[in-house]
mmCIF file of N, CA and C in Angstrom:
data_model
loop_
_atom_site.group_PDB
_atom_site.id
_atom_site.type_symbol
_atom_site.label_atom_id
_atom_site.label_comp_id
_atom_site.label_asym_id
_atom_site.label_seq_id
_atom_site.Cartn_x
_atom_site.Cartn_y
_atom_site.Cartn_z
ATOM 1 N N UNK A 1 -9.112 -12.838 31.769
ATOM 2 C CA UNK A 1 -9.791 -11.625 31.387
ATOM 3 C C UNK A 1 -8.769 -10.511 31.222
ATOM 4 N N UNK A 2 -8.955 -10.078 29.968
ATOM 5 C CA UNK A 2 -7.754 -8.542 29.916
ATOM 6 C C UNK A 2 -8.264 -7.549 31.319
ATOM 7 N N UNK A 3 -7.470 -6.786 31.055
ATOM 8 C CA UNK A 3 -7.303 -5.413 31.672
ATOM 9 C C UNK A 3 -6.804 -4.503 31.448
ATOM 10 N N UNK A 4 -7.604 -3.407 31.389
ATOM 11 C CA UNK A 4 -6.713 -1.809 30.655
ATOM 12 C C UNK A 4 -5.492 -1.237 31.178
ATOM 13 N N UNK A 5 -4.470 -1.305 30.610
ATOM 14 C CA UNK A 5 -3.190 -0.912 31.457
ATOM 15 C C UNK A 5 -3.137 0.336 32.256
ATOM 16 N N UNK A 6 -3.910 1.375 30.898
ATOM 17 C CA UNK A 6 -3.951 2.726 31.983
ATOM 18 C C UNK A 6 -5.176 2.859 32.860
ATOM 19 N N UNK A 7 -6.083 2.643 33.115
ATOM 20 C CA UNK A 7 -6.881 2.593 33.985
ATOM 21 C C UNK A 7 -7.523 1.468 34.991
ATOM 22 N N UNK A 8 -6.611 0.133 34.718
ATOM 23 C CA UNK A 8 -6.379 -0.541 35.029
ATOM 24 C C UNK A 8 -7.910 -1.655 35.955
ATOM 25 N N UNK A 9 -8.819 -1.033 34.913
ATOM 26 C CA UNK A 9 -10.294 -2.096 34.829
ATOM 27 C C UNK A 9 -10.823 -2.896 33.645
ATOM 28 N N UNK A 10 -11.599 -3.804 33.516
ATOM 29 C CA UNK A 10 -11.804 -4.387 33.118
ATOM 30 C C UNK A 10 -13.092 -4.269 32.117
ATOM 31 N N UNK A 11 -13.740 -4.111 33.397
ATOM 32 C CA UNK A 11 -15.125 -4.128 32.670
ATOM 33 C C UNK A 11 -15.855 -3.271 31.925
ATOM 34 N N UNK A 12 -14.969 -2.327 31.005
ATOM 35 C CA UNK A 12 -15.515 -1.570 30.339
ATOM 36 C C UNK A 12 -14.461 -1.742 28.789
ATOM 37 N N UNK A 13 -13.883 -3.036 28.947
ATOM 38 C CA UNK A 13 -13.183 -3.767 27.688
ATOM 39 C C UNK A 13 -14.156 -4.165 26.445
ATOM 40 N N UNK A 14 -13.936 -3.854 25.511
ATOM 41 C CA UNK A 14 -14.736 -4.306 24.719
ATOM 42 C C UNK A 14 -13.798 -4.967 22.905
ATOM 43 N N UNK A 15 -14.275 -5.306 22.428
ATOM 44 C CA UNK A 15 -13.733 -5.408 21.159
ATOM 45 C C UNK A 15 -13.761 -4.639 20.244
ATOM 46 N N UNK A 16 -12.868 -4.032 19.244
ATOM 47 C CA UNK A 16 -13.222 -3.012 18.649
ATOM 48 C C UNK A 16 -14.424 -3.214 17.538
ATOM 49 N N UNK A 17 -14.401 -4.289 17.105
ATOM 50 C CA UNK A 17 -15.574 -4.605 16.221
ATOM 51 C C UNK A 17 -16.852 -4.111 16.472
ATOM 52 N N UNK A 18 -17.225 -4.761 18.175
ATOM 53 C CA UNK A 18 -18.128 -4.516 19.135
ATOM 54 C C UNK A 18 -18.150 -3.034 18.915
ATOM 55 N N UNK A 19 -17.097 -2.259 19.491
ATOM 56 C CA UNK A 19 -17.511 -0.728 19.846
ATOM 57 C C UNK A 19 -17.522 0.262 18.598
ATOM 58 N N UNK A 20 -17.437 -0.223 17.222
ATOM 59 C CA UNK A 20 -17.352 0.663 15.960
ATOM 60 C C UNK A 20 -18.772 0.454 15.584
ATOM 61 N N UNK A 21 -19.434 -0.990 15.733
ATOM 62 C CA UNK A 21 -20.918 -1.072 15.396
ATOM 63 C C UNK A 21 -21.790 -0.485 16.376
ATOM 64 N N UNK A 22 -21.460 -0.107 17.820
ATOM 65 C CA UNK A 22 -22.122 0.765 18.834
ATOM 66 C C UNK A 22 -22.378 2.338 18.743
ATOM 67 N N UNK A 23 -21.462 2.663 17.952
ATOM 68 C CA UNK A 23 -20.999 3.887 17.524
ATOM 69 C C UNK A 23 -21.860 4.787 16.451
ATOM 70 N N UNK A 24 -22.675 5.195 17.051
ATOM 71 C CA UNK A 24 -23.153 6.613 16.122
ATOM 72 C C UNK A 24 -22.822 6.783 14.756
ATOM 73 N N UNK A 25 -23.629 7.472 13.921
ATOM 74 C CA UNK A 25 -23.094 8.243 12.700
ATOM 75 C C UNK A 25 -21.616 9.051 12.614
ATOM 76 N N UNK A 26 -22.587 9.879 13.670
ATOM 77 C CA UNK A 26 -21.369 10.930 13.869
ATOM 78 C C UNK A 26 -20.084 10.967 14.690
ATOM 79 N N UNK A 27 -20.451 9.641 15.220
ATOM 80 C CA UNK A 27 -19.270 9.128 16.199
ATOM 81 C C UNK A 27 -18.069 8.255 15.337
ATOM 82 N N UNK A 28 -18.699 7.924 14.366
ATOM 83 C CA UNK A 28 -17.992 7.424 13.210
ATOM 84 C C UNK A 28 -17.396 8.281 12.390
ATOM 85 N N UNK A 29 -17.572 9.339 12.094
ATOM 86 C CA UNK A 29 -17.070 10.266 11.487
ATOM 87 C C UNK A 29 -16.033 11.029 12.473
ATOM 88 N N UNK A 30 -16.397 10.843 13.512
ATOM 89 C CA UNK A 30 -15.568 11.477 14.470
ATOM 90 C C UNK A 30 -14.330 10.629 14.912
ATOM 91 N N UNK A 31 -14.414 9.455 14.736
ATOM 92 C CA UNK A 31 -13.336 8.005 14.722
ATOM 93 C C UNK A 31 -13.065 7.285 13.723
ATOM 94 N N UNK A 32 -12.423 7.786 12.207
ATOM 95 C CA UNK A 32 -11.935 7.061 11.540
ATOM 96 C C UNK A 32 -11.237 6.193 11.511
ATOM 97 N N UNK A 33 -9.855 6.511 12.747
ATOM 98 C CA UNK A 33 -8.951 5.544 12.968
ATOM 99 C C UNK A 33 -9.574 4.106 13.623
ATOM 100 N N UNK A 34 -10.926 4.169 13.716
ATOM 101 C CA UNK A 34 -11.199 2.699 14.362
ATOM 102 C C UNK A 34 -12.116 2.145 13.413
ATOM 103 N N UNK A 35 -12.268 2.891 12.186
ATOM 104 C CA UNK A 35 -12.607 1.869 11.112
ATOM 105 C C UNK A 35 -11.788 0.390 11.401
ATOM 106 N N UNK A 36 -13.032 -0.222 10.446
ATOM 107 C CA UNK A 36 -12.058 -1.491 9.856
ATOM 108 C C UNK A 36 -11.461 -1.266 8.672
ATOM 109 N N UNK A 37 -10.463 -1.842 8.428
ATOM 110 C CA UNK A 37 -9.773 -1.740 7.168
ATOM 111 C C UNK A 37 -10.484 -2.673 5.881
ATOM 112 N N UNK A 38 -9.652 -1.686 4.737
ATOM 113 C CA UNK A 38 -10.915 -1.737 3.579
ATOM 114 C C UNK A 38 -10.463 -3.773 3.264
ATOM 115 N N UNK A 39 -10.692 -4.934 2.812
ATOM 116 C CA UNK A 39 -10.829 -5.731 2.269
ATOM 117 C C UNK A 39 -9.766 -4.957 0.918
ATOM 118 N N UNK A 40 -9.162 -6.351 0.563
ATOM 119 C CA UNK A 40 -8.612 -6.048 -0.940
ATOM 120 C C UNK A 40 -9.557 -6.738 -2.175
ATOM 121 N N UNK A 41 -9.876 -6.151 -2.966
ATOM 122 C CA UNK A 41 -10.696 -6.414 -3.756
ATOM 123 C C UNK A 41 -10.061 -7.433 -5.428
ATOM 124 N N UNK A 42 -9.188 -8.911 -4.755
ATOM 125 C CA UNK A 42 -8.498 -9.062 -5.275
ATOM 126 C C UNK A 42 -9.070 -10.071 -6.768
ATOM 127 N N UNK A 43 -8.636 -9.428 -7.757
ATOM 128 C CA UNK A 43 -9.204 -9.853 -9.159
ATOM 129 C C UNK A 43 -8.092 -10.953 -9.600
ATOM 130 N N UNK A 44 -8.233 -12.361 -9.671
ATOM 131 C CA UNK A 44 -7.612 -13.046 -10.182
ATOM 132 C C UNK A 44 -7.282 -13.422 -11.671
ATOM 133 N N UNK A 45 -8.300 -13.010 -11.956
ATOM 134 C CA UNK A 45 -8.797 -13.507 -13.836
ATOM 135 C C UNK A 45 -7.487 -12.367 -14.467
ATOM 136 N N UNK A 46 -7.304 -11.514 -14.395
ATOM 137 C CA UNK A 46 -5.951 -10.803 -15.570
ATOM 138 C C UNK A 46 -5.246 -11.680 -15.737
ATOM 139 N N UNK A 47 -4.160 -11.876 -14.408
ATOM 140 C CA UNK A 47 -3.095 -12.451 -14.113
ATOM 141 C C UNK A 47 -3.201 -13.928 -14.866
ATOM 142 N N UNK A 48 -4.253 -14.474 -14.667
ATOM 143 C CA UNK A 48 -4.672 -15.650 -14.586
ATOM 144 C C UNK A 48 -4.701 -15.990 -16.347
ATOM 145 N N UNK A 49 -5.480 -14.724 -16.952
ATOM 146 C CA UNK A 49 -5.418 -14.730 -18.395
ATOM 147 C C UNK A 49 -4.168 -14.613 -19.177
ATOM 148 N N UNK A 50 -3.523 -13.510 -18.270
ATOM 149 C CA UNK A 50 -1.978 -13.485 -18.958
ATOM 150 C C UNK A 50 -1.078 -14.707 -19.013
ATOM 151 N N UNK A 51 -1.494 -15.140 -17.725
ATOM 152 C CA UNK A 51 -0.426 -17.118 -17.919
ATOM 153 C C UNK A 51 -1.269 -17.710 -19.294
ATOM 154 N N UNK A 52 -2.505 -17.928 -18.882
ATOM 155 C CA UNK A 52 -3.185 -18.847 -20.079
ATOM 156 C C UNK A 52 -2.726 -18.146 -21.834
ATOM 157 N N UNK A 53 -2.468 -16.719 -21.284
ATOM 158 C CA UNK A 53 -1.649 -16.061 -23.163
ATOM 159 C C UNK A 53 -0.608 -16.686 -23.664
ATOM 160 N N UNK A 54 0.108 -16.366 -22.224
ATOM 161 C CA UNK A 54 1.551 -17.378 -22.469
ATOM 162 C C UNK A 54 1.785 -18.687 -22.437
ATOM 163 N N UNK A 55 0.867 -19.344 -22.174
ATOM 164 C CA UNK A 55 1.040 -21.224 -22.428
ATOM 165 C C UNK A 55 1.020 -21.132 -23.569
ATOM 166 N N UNK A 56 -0.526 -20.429 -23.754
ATOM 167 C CA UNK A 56 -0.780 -20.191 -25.455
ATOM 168 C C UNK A 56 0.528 -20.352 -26.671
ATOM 169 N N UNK A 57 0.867 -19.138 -26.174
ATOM 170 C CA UNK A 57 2.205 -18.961 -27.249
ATOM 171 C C UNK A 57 3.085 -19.711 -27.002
ATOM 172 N N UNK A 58 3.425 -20.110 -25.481
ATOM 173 C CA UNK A 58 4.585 -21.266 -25.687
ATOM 174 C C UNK A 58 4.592 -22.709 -26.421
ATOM 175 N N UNK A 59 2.862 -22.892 -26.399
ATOM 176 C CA UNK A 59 2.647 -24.101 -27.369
ATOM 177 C C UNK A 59 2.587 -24.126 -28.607
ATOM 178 N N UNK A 60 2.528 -22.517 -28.968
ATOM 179 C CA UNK A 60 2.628 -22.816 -30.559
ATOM 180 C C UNK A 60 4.197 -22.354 -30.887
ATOM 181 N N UNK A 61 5.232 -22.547 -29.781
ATOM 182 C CA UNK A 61 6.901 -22.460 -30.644
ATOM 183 C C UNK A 61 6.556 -21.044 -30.255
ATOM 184 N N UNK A 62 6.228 -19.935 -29.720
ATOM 185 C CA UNK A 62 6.514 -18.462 -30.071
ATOM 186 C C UNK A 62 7.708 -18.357 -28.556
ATOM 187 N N UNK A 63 8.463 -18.006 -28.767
ATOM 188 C CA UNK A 63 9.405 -17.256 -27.702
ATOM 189 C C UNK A 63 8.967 -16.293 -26.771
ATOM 190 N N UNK A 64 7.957 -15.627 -27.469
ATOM 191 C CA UNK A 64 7.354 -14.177 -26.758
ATOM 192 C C UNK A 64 6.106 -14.701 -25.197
ATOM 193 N N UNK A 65 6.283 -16.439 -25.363
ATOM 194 C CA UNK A 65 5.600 -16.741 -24.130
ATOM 195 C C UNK A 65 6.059 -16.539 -22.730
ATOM 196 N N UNK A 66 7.382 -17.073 -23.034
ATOM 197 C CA UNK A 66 8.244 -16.766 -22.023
ATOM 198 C C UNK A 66 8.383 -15.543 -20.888
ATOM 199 N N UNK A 67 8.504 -14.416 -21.748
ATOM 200 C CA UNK A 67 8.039 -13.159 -20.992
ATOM 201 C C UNK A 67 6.662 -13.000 -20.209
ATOM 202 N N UNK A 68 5.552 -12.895 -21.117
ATOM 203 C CA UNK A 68 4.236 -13.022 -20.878
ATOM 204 C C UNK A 68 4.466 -14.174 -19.476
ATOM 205 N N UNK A 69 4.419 -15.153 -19.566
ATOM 206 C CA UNK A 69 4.400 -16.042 -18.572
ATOM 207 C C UNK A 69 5.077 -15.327 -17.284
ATOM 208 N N UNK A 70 6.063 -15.164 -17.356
ATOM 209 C CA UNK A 70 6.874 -14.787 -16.315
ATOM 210 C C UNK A 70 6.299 -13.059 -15.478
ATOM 211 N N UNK A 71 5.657 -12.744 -16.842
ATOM 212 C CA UNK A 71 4.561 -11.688 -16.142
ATOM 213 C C UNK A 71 3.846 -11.798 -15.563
ATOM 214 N N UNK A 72 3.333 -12.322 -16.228
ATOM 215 C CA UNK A 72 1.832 -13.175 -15.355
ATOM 216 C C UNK A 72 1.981 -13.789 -14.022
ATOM 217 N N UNK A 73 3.199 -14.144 -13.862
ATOM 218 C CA UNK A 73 3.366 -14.246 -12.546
ATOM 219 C C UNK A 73 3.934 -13.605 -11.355
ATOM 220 N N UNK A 74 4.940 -12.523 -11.826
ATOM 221 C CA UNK A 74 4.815 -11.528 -11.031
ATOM 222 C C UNK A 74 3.139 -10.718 -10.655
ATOM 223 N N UNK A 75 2.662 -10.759 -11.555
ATOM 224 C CA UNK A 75 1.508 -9.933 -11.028
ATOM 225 C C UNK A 75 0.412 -10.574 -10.438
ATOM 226 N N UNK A 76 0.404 -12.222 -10.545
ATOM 227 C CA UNK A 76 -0.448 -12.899 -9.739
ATOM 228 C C UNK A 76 0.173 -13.155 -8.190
ATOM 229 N N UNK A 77 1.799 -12.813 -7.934
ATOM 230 C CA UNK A 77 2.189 -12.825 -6.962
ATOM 231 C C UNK A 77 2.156 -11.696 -6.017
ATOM 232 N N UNK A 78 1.835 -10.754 -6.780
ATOM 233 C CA UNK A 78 1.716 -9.305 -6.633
ATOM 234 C C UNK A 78 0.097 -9.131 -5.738
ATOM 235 N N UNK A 79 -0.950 -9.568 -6.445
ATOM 236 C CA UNK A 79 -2.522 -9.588 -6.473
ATOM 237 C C UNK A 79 -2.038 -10.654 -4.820
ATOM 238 N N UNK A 80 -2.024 -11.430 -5.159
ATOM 239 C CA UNK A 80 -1.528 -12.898 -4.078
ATOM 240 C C UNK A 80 -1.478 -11.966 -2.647
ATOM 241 N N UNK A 81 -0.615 -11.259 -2.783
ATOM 242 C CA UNK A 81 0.538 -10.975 -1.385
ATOM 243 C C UNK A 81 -0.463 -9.786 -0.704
ATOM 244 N N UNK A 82 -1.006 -8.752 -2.049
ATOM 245 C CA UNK A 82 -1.777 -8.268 -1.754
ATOM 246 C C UNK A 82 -3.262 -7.859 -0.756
ATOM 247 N N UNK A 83 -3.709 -8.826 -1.402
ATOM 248 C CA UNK A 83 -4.932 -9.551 -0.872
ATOM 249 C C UNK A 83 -4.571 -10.567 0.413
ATOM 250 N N UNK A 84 -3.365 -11.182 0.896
ATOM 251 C CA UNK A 84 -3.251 -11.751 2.050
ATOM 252 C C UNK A 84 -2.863 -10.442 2.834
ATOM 253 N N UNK A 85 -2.180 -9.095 2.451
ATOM 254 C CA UNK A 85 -2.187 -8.089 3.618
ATOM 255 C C UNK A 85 -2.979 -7.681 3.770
ATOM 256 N N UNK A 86 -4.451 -7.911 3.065
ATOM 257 C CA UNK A 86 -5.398 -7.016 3.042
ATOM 258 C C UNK A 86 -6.189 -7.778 4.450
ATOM 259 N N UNK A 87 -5.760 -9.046 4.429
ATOM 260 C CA UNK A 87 -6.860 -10.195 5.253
ATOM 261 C C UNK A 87 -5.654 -10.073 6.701
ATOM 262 N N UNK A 88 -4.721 -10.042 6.584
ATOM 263 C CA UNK A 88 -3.552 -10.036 7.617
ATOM 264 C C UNK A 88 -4.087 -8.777 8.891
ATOM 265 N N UNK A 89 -4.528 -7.523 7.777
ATOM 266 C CA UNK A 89 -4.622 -6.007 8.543
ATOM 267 C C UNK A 89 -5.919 -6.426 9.313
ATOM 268 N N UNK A 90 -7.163 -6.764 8.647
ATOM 269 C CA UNK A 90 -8.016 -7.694 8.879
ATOM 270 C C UNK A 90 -8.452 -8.122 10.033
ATOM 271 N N UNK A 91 -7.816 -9.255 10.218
ATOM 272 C CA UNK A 91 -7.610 -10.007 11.583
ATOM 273 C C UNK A 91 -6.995 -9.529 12.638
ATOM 274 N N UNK A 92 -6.003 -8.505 12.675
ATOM 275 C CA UNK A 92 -5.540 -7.640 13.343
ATOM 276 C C UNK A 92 -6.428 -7.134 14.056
ATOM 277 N N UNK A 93 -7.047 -6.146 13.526
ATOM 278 C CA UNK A 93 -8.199 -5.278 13.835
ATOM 279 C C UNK A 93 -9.189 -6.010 14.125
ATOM 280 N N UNK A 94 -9.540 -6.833 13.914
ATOM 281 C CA UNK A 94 -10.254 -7.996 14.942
ATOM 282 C C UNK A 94 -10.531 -8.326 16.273
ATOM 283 N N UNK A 95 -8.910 -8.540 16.615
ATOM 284 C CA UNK A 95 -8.323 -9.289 17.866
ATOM 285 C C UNK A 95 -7.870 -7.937 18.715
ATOM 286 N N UNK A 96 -8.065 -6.788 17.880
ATOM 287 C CA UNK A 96 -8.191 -5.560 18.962
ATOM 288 C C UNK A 96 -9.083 -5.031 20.020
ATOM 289 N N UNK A 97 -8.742 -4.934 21.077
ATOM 290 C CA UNK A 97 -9.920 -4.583 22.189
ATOM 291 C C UNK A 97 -9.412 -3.414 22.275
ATOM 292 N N UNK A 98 -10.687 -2.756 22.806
ATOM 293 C CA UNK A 98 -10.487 -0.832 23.358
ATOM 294 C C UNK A 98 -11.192 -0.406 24.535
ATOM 295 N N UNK A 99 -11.045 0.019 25.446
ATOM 296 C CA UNK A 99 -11.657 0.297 26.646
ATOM 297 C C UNK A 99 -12.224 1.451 26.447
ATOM 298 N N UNK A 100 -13.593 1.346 26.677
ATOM 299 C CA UNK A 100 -14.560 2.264 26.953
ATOM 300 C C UNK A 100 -14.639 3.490 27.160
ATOM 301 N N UNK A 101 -13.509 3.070 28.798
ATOM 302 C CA UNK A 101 -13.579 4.261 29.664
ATOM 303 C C UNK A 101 -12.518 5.550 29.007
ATOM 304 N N UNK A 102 -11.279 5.008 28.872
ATOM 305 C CA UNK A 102 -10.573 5.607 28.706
ATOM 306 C C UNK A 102 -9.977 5.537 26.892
ATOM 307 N N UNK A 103 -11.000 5.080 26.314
ATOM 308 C CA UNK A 103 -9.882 4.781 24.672
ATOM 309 C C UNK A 103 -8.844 4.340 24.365
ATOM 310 N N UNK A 104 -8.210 3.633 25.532
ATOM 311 C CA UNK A 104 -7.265 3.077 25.132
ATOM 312 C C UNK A 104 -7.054 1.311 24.092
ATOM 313 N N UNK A 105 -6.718 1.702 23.014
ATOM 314 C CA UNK A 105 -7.049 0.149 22.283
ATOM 315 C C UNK A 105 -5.434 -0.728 22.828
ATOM 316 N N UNK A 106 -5.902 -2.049 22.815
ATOM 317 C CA UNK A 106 -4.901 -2.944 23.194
ATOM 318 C C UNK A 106 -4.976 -4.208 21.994
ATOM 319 N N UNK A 107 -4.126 -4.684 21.712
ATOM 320 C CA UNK A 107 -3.710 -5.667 20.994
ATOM 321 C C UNK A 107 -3.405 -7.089 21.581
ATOM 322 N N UNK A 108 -4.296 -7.863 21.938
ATOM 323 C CA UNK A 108 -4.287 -8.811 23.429
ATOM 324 C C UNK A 108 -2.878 -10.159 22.383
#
């Protein structure tokens, strides 16, 4: 069982998930920092279209695929990395507990 370092009890540990859905309107407005963090809203289909441009053109002999392609994948690596920090921050804020008594959040 955790325990709050500075006040050094227990039973008023909770999860932050737990204590942001307990939380008032205005208690929410009053505690932004214990939002959850926003989700990345990650769109695959551009990136995804820009490779399929550039096969395109690389199959018909055009040179200009090459680029395109190589775009297309920076920015699907881009969207990629994105969207895993978005799920990374996520889970973080998850596995955070905060004590009651005193507000102190801990990272178990």
């Amino acid at each position: 069982m955790a325990v709050c370092t500075r006040c050094k009890l227990g039973d008023r540990l909770t999860s932050l998930g737990r204590h942001w859905r307990t939380l008032s309107v205005d208690g929410r407005a009053e505690a932004p920092h214990l939002a959850p963090p926003v989700l990345c809203d990650a769109r695959y289909s551009p990136p995804v279209g820009l490779l399929a441009l550039g096969g395109g053109l690389l199959v018909t002999g055009s040179l200009l695929g090459l680029p395109v392609v190589a775009g297309g994948l920076v920015w699907l690596t881009a969207v990629r990395n994105s969207a895993f920090e978005a799920y990374r921050r996520y889970g973080e804020w998850k596995r955070k507990l905060i004590c009651a008594r005193c507000d102190l959040m801990l990272l178990p």
